[in-house]
Short mmCIF file of C-alpha atoms in Angstrom, two decimals:
data_model
loop_
_atom_site.label_atom_id
_atom_site.label_comp_id
_atom_site.label_asym_id
_atom_site.label_seq_id
_atom_site.Cartn_x
_atom_site.Cartn_y
_atom_site.Cartn_z
CA MET A 1 -153.66 61.15 62.05
CA GLU A 2 -157.39 61.67 62.59
CA ALA A 3 -158.05 58.71 64.88
CA ALA A 4 -155.49 57.27 67.25
CA ALA A 5 -154.83 53.59 66.72
CA LEU A 6 -153.37 52.97 70.14
CA ALA A 7 -155.58 51.29 72.73
CA ARG A 8 -155.05 52.70 76.21
CA LEU A 9 -155.95 50.68 79.31
CA SER A 10 -157.87 52.49 82.00
CA PHE A 11 -158.89 50.78 85.20
CA PRO A 12 -162.32 50.69 86.87
CA GLY A 13 -163.16 54.18 87.95
CA GLY A 14 -161.26 55.63 84.99
CA GLY A 15 -162.50 58.19 82.50
CA ALA A 16 -165.96 57.86 80.97
CA GLY A 17 -166.39 56.73 77.43
CA ALA A 18 -164.14 53.67 77.43
CA GLY A 19 -165.49 50.62 75.65
CA VAL A 20 -165.31 47.48 77.77
CA VAL A 21 -163.16 44.79 76.15
CA GLY A 22 -162.02 41.60 77.89
CA GLY A 23 -162.43 42.88 81.43
CA GLY A 24 -160.20 45.91 80.80
CA ARG A 25 -161.29 49.32 79.62
CA VAL A 26 -160.01 50.43 76.24
CA ALA A 27 -160.22 54.04 75.11
CA PHE A 28 -159.45 55.49 71.70
CA PRO A 29 -158.62 59.21 71.90
CA VAL A 30 -159.37 61.14 68.71
CA SER A 31 -159.12 64.79 67.73
CA ARG A 32 -161.89 67.26 68.60
CA GLY A 33 -162.30 68.34 64.97
CA PHE A 34 -162.66 64.78 63.78
CA LEU A 35 -165.34 63.87 66.33
CA LEU A 36 -167.28 67.07 65.60
CA ALA A 37 -167.22 66.14 61.91
CA VAL A 38 -168.47 62.66 62.79
CA LYS A 39 -171.26 64.16 64.90
CA GLU A 40 -172.35 66.49 62.08
CA LYS A 41 -172.31 63.72 59.49
CA LYS A 42 -174.34 61.48 61.78
CA LYS A 43 -176.92 64.26 62.20
CA GLN A 44 -177.20 64.66 58.42
CA GLN A 45 -177.63 60.92 57.96
CA LEU A 46 -180.47 60.82 60.49
CA HIS A 47 -182.44 63.41 58.49
CA ALA A 48 -181.73 61.87 55.08
CA PRO A 49 -184.33 59.50 53.52
CA ILE A 50 -183.26 55.85 53.76
CA SER A 51 -185.05 53.02 52.00
CA ALA A 52 -186.28 50.15 54.14
CA SER A 53 -184.31 47.55 52.16
CA THR A 54 -181.06 49.53 52.32
CA SER A 55 -181.52 50.14 56.03
CA ALA A 56 -182.23 46.47 56.77
CA SER A 57 -179.27 45.30 54.68
CA ALA A 58 -176.93 47.79 56.31
CA SER A 59 -178.15 46.88 59.77
CA ALA A 60 -177.67 43.14 59.18
CA SER A 61 -174.21 43.66 57.71
CA ALA A 62 -173.15 45.95 60.54
CA SER A 63 -174.42 43.48 63.12
CA ALA A 64 -172.49 40.56 61.59
CA SER A 65 -169.29 42.59 61.18
CA ALA A 66 -169.49 44.02 64.69
CA SER A 67 -170.12 40.58 66.19
CA ALA A 68 -167.14 38.95 64.45
CA SER A 69 -164.73 41.82 65.10
CA ALA A 70 -165.89 42.19 68.72
CA SER A 71 -165.11 38.52 69.31
CA ALA A 72 -161.62 38.90 67.82
CA GLY A 73 -161.06 42.08 69.79
CA LYS A 74 -162.11 40.46 73.05
CA GLU A 75 -159.79 37.48 72.54
CA GLU A 76 -156.82 39.71 71.71
CA ALA A 77 -157.47 42.03 74.64
CA LEU A 78 -157.77 39.07 77.02
CA ARG A 79 -154.46 37.60 75.84
CA TYR A 80 -152.59 40.88 76.28
CA ASP A 81 -154.32 41.69 79.55
CA SER A 82 -153.31 38.28 80.90
CA LYS A 83 -149.64 38.87 80.03
CA VAL A 84 -149.67 42.28 81.72
CA GLU A 85 -151.25 40.84 84.86
CA THR A 86 -148.65 38.05 85.00
CA LEU A 87 -145.83 40.57 84.70
CA LEU A 88 -147.32 42.84 87.37
CA ASP A 89 -147.64 39.86 89.72
CA SER A 90 -143.91 39.17 89.32
CA VAL A 91 -142.84 42.62 90.57
CA LYS A 92 -141.71 42.79 94.21
CA TRP A 93 -143.80 45.69 95.46
CA ASP A 94 -142.89 47.07 98.90
CA ASN A 95 -145.31 47.03 101.86
CA LYS A 96 -147.01 50.12 100.40
CA GLY A 97 -147.35 48.57 96.97
CA LEU A 98 -144.61 50.71 95.42
CA VAL A 99 -141.30 50.35 93.59
CA VAL A 100 -138.69 52.94 92.62
CA ALA A 101 -139.19 54.10 89.01
CA ILE A 102 -136.30 55.77 87.19
CA ALA A 103 -136.63 57.55 83.85
CA GLN A 104 -133.61 57.39 81.54
CA ASN A 105 -132.95 59.05 78.17
CA VAL A 106 -132.82 56.30 75.56
CA ASP A 107 -130.32 58.15 73.38
CA THR A 108 -127.90 59.78 75.81
CA GLY A 109 -128.20 57.43 78.76
CA ALA A 110 -128.74 60.39 81.09
CA ILE A 111 -130.86 59.77 84.20
CA LEU A 112 -133.83 62.12 83.88
CA MET A 113 -135.77 61.69 87.12
CA GLN A 114 -136.82 59.26 89.82
CA GLY A 115 -140.24 58.62 91.26
CA PHE A 116 -142.38 55.76 92.49
CA ALA A 117 -144.79 53.48 90.68
CA ASN A 118 -147.55 51.24 91.93
CA ARG A 119 -149.24 48.44 90.03
CA GLU A 120 -151.62 50.75 88.20
CA ALA A 121 -148.89 53.27 87.30
CA LEU A 122 -146.74 50.57 85.72
CA ALA A 123 -149.69 49.07 83.84
CA THR A 124 -150.68 52.52 82.57
CA THR A 125 -147.12 53.17 81.40
CA ILE A 126 -146.96 49.81 79.62
CA LEU A 127 -150.09 50.52 77.60
CA SER A 128 -149.96 54.31 77.14
CA ARG A 129 -146.16 54.46 76.65
CA LYS A 130 -146.05 57.68 78.69
CA ALA A 131 -143.97 57.60 81.89
CA THR A 132 -146.52 57.43 84.70
CA PHE A 133 -145.82 57.49 88.43
CA PHE A 134 -147.66 57.31 91.76
CA SER A 135 -147.62 60.49 93.85
CA ARG A 136 -147.19 59.60 97.51
CA SER A 137 -148.22 63.09 98.64
CA ARG A 138 -151.42 63.15 96.57
CA SER A 139 -152.05 59.39 96.65
CA SER A 140 -152.84 59.39 92.94
CA LEU A 141 -151.32 58.62 89.56
CA TRP A 142 -149.60 61.32 87.56
CA THR A 143 -148.10 61.26 84.09
CA LYS A 144 -144.91 63.22 83.57
CA GLY A 145 -145.79 66.07 81.21
CA GLU A 146 -149.52 66.21 81.91
CA THR A 147 -149.06 69.88 82.90
CA SER A 148 -145.84 70.95 81.17
CA LYS A 149 -146.41 68.80 78.05
CA ASN A 150 -142.82 67.58 78.46
CA PHE A 151 -143.82 63.94 78.30
CA ILE A 152 -141.33 61.08 78.52
CA ASN A 153 -142.23 58.75 75.67
CA VAL A 154 -141.40 55.26 76.87
CA LEU A 155 -139.77 52.92 74.36
CA ASP A 156 -138.95 50.11 76.78
CA ILE A 157 -139.20 49.23 80.46
CA PHE A 158 -136.62 47.28 82.45
CA LEU A 159 -136.91 45.45 85.76
CA ASP A 160 -133.77 44.99 87.84
CA CYS A 161 -132.49 41.54 88.83
CA ASP A 162 -134.47 41.59 92.11
CA ARG A 163 -137.58 42.92 90.34
CA ASP A 164 -138.01 45.67 92.94
CA SER A 165 -137.12 48.71 90.82
CA ILE A 166 -137.83 49.70 87.23
CA ILE A 167 -136.39 51.90 84.51
CA TYR A 168 -138.54 53.76 82.01
CA LEU A 169 -136.27 54.04 78.97
CA GLY A 170 -137.65 56.80 76.80
CA LYS A 171 -137.38 59.95 74.76
CA PRO A 172 -138.28 63.20 76.58
CA ASP A 173 -140.28 65.84 74.73
CA GLY A 174 -138.44 68.61 76.57
CA PRO A 175 -136.70 69.44 79.86
CA THR A 176 -137.60 66.93 82.55
CA CYS A 177 -136.93 69.01 85.66
CA HIS A 178 -139.44 71.64 86.80
CA THR A 179 -136.48 74.08 86.96
CA GLY A 180 -136.06 73.81 83.20
CA ALA A 181 -132.95 71.63 83.41
CA GLU A 182 -132.68 68.63 81.11
CA THR A 183 -132.56 66.27 84.09
CA CYS A 184 -133.41 66.55 87.76
CA TYR A 185 -129.81 65.60 88.61
CA TYR A 186 -127.59 68.64 88.20
CA SER A 187 -126.17 69.20 91.71
CA SER A 188 -122.75 67.57 92.03
CA VAL A 189 -121.92 66.42 95.55
CA TYR A 190 -118.17 66.78 94.94
CA ASP A 191 -118.64 70.30 93.62
CA GLN A 192 -120.50 71.16 96.82
CA LEU A 193 -117.74 69.64 98.94
CA GLU A 194 -114.76 70.95 96.98
CA GLY A 195 -116.25 74.10 95.50
CA PRO A 196 -117.81 74.43 92.04
CA LYS A 197 -115.67 75.33 89.06
CA PRO A 198 -116.52 78.72 87.53
CA ASN A 199 -119.18 78.81 84.82
CA GLN A 200 -119.77 75.08 85.14
CA ASP A 201 -123.23 73.55 85.31
CA TRP A 202 -122.71 69.80 85.27
CA LEU A 203 -125.52 67.38 84.73
CA ALA A 204 -125.51 63.73 85.69
CA ALA A 205 -124.67 62.95 82.11
CA THR A 206 -122.59 60.60 80.01
CA THR A 207 -119.01 61.31 78.95
CA LEU A 208 -120.16 62.44 75.51
CA GLN A 209 -122.66 64.88 77.00
CA SER A 210 -120.04 66.26 79.37
CA LEU A 211 -117.61 66.74 76.48
CA GLU A 212 -120.33 68.40 74.45
CA ALA A 213 -121.09 70.78 77.33
CA THR A 214 -117.42 71.76 77.55
CA ILE A 215 -117.19 72.41 73.80
CA SER A 216 -120.40 74.47 73.92
CA ARG A 217 -118.96 76.62 76.72
CA ARG A 218 -115.85 77.27 74.64
CA LYS A 219 -118.09 78.41 71.80
CA GLU A 220 -119.91 80.82 74.12
CA GLU A 221 -116.59 82.18 75.39
CA ILE A 222 -115.24 83.01 71.93
CA GLU A 223 -116.57 86.56 72.02
CA GLU A 224 -115.35 87.08 75.58
CA ALA A 225 -111.82 88.19 76.51
CA GLN A 226 -110.52 88.44 72.96
CA ASN A 227 -107.06 89.36 74.25
CA ARG A 228 -106.55 86.05 76.03
CA LYS A 229 -104.88 83.13 74.29
CA PRO A 230 -107.67 80.91 72.93
CA SER A 231 -107.87 77.25 73.81
CA TRP A 232 -107.48 74.59 71.12
CA THR A 233 -111.25 74.11 71.00
CA LYS A 234 -111.78 77.83 70.46
CA LYS A 235 -109.17 77.85 67.68
CA LEU A 236 -111.04 75.06 65.92
CA LEU A 237 -114.36 76.86 66.28
CA LEU A 238 -112.86 80.07 64.91
CA ASP A 239 -111.17 78.41 61.91
CA LYS A 240 -113.41 76.15 59.83
CA GLU A 241 -110.59 75.12 57.51
CA LEU A 242 -108.44 74.06 60.45
CA LEU A 243 -111.34 72.14 61.97
CA CYS A 244 -112.16 70.28 58.76
CA SER A 245 -108.50 69.42 58.14
CA LYS A 246 -108.20 67.96 61.65
CA VAL A 247 -111.30 65.79 61.19
CA ARG A 248 -109.83 64.43 57.94
CA GLU A 249 -106.42 63.94 59.55
CA GLU A 250 -107.77 62.05 62.56
CA ALA A 251 -109.96 59.86 60.34
CA GLY A 252 -106.91 58.96 58.27
CA GLU A 253 -104.86 58.12 61.37
CA LEU A 254 -107.64 55.89 62.66
CA VAL A 255 -107.71 54.00 59.37
CA GLN A 256 -103.94 53.56 59.47
CA THR A 257 -104.11 51.73 62.82
CA LEU A 258 -105.97 48.96 61.00
CA LEU A 259 -103.90 48.95 57.83
CA GLU A 260 -100.59 48.97 59.70
CA GLY A 261 -101.64 46.55 62.43
CA GLU A 262 -101.10 48.96 65.32
CA ASP A 263 -102.13 47.91 68.83
CA ARG A 264 -105.62 48.32 70.27
CA SER A 265 -104.70 51.22 72.56
CA ARG A 266 -103.53 53.22 69.55
CA THR A 267 -106.82 52.58 67.77
CA ALA A 268 -108.78 53.71 70.84
CA SER A 269 -106.63 56.85 71.10
CA GLU A 270 -107.13 57.81 67.45
CA MET A 271 -110.86 57.15 67.70
CA ALA A 272 -111.03 59.45 70.72
CA ASP A 273 -109.24 62.18 68.73
CA LEU A 274 -111.62 61.74 65.80
CA LEU A 275 -114.66 61.76 68.08
CA TYR A 276 -113.53 64.94 69.83
CA HIS A 277 -112.87 66.86 66.60
CA SER A 278 -116.12 65.57 65.10
CA MET A 279 -118.03 66.84 68.13
CA VAL A 280 -116.42 70.25 67.73
CA LEU A 281 -117.71 70.23 64.16
CA LEU A 282 -121.19 69.27 65.41
CA THR A 283 -121.11 72.18 67.86
CA ALA A 284 -120.05 74.54 65.07
CA LYS A 285 -123.14 73.37 63.17
CA ASP A 286 -125.37 73.59 66.28
CA VAL A 287 -126.09 69.86 66.13
CA LYS A 288 -126.35 68.04 69.46
CA ILE A 289 -124.83 64.63 70.00
CA GLU A 290 -128.28 63.47 71.12
CA GLU A 291 -129.53 64.03 67.57
CA VAL A 292 -126.78 61.79 66.22
CA LEU A 293 -127.49 59.08 68.78
CA GLU A 294 -131.19 59.21 67.94
CA VAL A 295 -130.39 58.63 64.27
CA LEU A 296 -128.23 55.65 65.24
CA ARG A 297 -130.98 54.23 67.44
CA ARG A 298 -133.60 54.52 64.74
CA ARG A 299 -131.28 53.14 62.09
CA PHE A 300 -129.97 50.11 63.94
CA ALA A 301 -132.64 49.30 66.53
CA ARG A 302 -134.46 47.17 63.96
CA SER A 303 -133.78 45.68 60.55
CA GLY A 304 -135.09 47.25 57.37
CA ILE A 305 -137.61 44.44 56.98
CA GLU A 306 -138.89 44.95 60.54
CA GLU A 307 -139.24 48.69 59.97
CA LYS A 308 -141.19 48.10 56.76
CA ASN A 309 -143.52 45.60 58.45
CA SER A 310 -144.03 47.98 61.37
CA ARG A 311 -145.12 50.77 59.03
CA LYS A 312 -147.48 48.36 57.27
CA ARG A 313 -149.08 47.30 60.57
CA ARG A 314 -149.56 50.93 61.63
CA GLU A 315 -151.30 51.70 58.34
CA GLU A 316 -153.56 48.66 58.71
CA VAL A 317 -154.60 49.65 62.22
CA ARG A 318 -155.16 53.27 61.21
CA SER A 319 -157.25 52.21 58.22
CA ALA A 320 -159.38 49.82 60.29
CA SER A 321 -160.00 52.49 62.91
CA HIS A 322 -161.13 54.98 60.25
CA ARG A 323 -163.54 52.46 58.76
CA ALA A 324 -164.97 51.73 62.19
CA VAL A 325 -165.68 55.39 62.87
CA ARG A 326 -167.22 55.88 59.43
CA ALA A 327 -169.51 52.92 60.08
CA VAL A 328 -170.75 54.55 63.29
CA ALA A 329 -171.30 57.91 61.60
CA ALA A 330 -172.98 56.59 58.46
CA PRO A 331 -175.10 53.46 59.06
CA CYS A 332 -176.17 53.35 55.40
CA ASP A 333 -172.60 52.67 54.37
CA ASP A 334 -172.27 49.63 56.64
CA ALA A 335 -173.29 47.28 53.84
CA ARG A 336 -170.17 48.27 51.95
CA TRP A 337 -167.88 48.14 55.01
CA ARG A 338 -165.90 44.96 55.62
CA LEU A 339 -163.18 44.31 58.17
CA ASP A 340 -160.92 42.52 55.72
CA SER A 341 -157.73 43.54 57.50
CA PRO A 342 -155.61 41.32 59.82
CA PRO A 343 -156.96 40.26 63.25
CA HIS A 344 -155.09 42.92 65.21
CA ALA A 345 -156.57 45.65 63.00
CA SER A 346 -160.05 44.15 63.38
CA ALA A 347 -159.69 44.19 67.15
CA VAL A 348 -158.78 47.87 67.11
CA ALA A 349 -161.68 48.66 64.80
CA SER A 350 -164.07 46.73 67.03
CA ALA A 351 -162.99 48.62 70.10
CA ALA A 352 -163.30 51.89 68.19
CA VAL A 353 -166.89 50.99 67.29
CA ASN A 354 -167.71 50.10 70.90
CA ASN A 355 -166.23 53.33 72.17
CA LEU A 356 -167.31 55.87 69.56
CA GLY A 357 -170.67 54.29 68.90
CA THR A 358 -171.87 55.39 72.32
CA HIS A 359 -169.75 58.38 73.13
CA CYS A 360 -168.76 60.14 69.90
CA CYS A 361 -171.13 63.00 70.64
CA SER A 362 -170.16 63.42 74.29
CA SER A 363 -168.29 66.68 74.88
CA ASP A 364 -166.15 65.25 77.67
CA GLU A 365 -164.77 62.64 75.25
CA LEU A 366 -163.44 65.27 72.82
CA VAL A 367 -159.67 65.48 72.94
CA PRO A 368 -158.27 68.88 71.90
#
């Protein structure tokens, strides 16, 4: 995607090059190559002969389009900005203006990390959809992944019942902990008190993750101590036919609990057996349970109609943003440019014009 369609709020004192819309500051990051191409095309247009009538017509058309779309963009930005401000006002910040902010993996449920957020950090997270915190030691905002590139892409945010702590529910791009661990919570208190089990590196994970970790360890141990009697998990990993037959068998037994009217506990037991053997099969194929859960989330989080409409809206916004940038780069084409897309796309295009029209040739606005 050449031009990003997502508007990102930045507060007074934020980065240069943000177009002012509705009292907030909206920035549209685009790729370095795309902006350089825009700059070069604009230079060529300036040296090309343009008739007076064409220039006047283009200028009038651009002025009318920009005025209408700027008005729509301002109204939309004001409405959204007002909702964000109302929500921020409802949070119970402590005497330092902070709340606890916890990041959680949307697919596995694992707790990734904990930090603190102030008003600006939460607002930035809401609009950028990147988990952002407030550093108490540096007294500044920081976005998880700004150095490591292991961002936490926020899909939803939850406030607790007292509205004094928040959860960033998201999908991490990589390990969250600076040690390289998937989460920052990998030191078990009970292991420290009772003594850790050999070759065991627990994470604060869900039951499925813990089971997956155990199965993975059995797979790693297959080549070790060949003379010892293998565990059942190792036997399954060593014998594909046995593994596949067990998956089929357990699936059949689960079905029978329904057909034969067996009690609920029997159904739960057979489902557990099927789940275990299926996870052994996943491990044999080097597929993580997180990948399966992600498929489920994407498949069932929204209806097919909602997914189709969402794709359509993204295309509309992307198209409007492209037209806005082309209008800035090639004034002669403005007469042929019309913002005939829905209001939300027009607002994005308007903000893109405001931003890129002034700063598209500024080196500090180029995003690699």
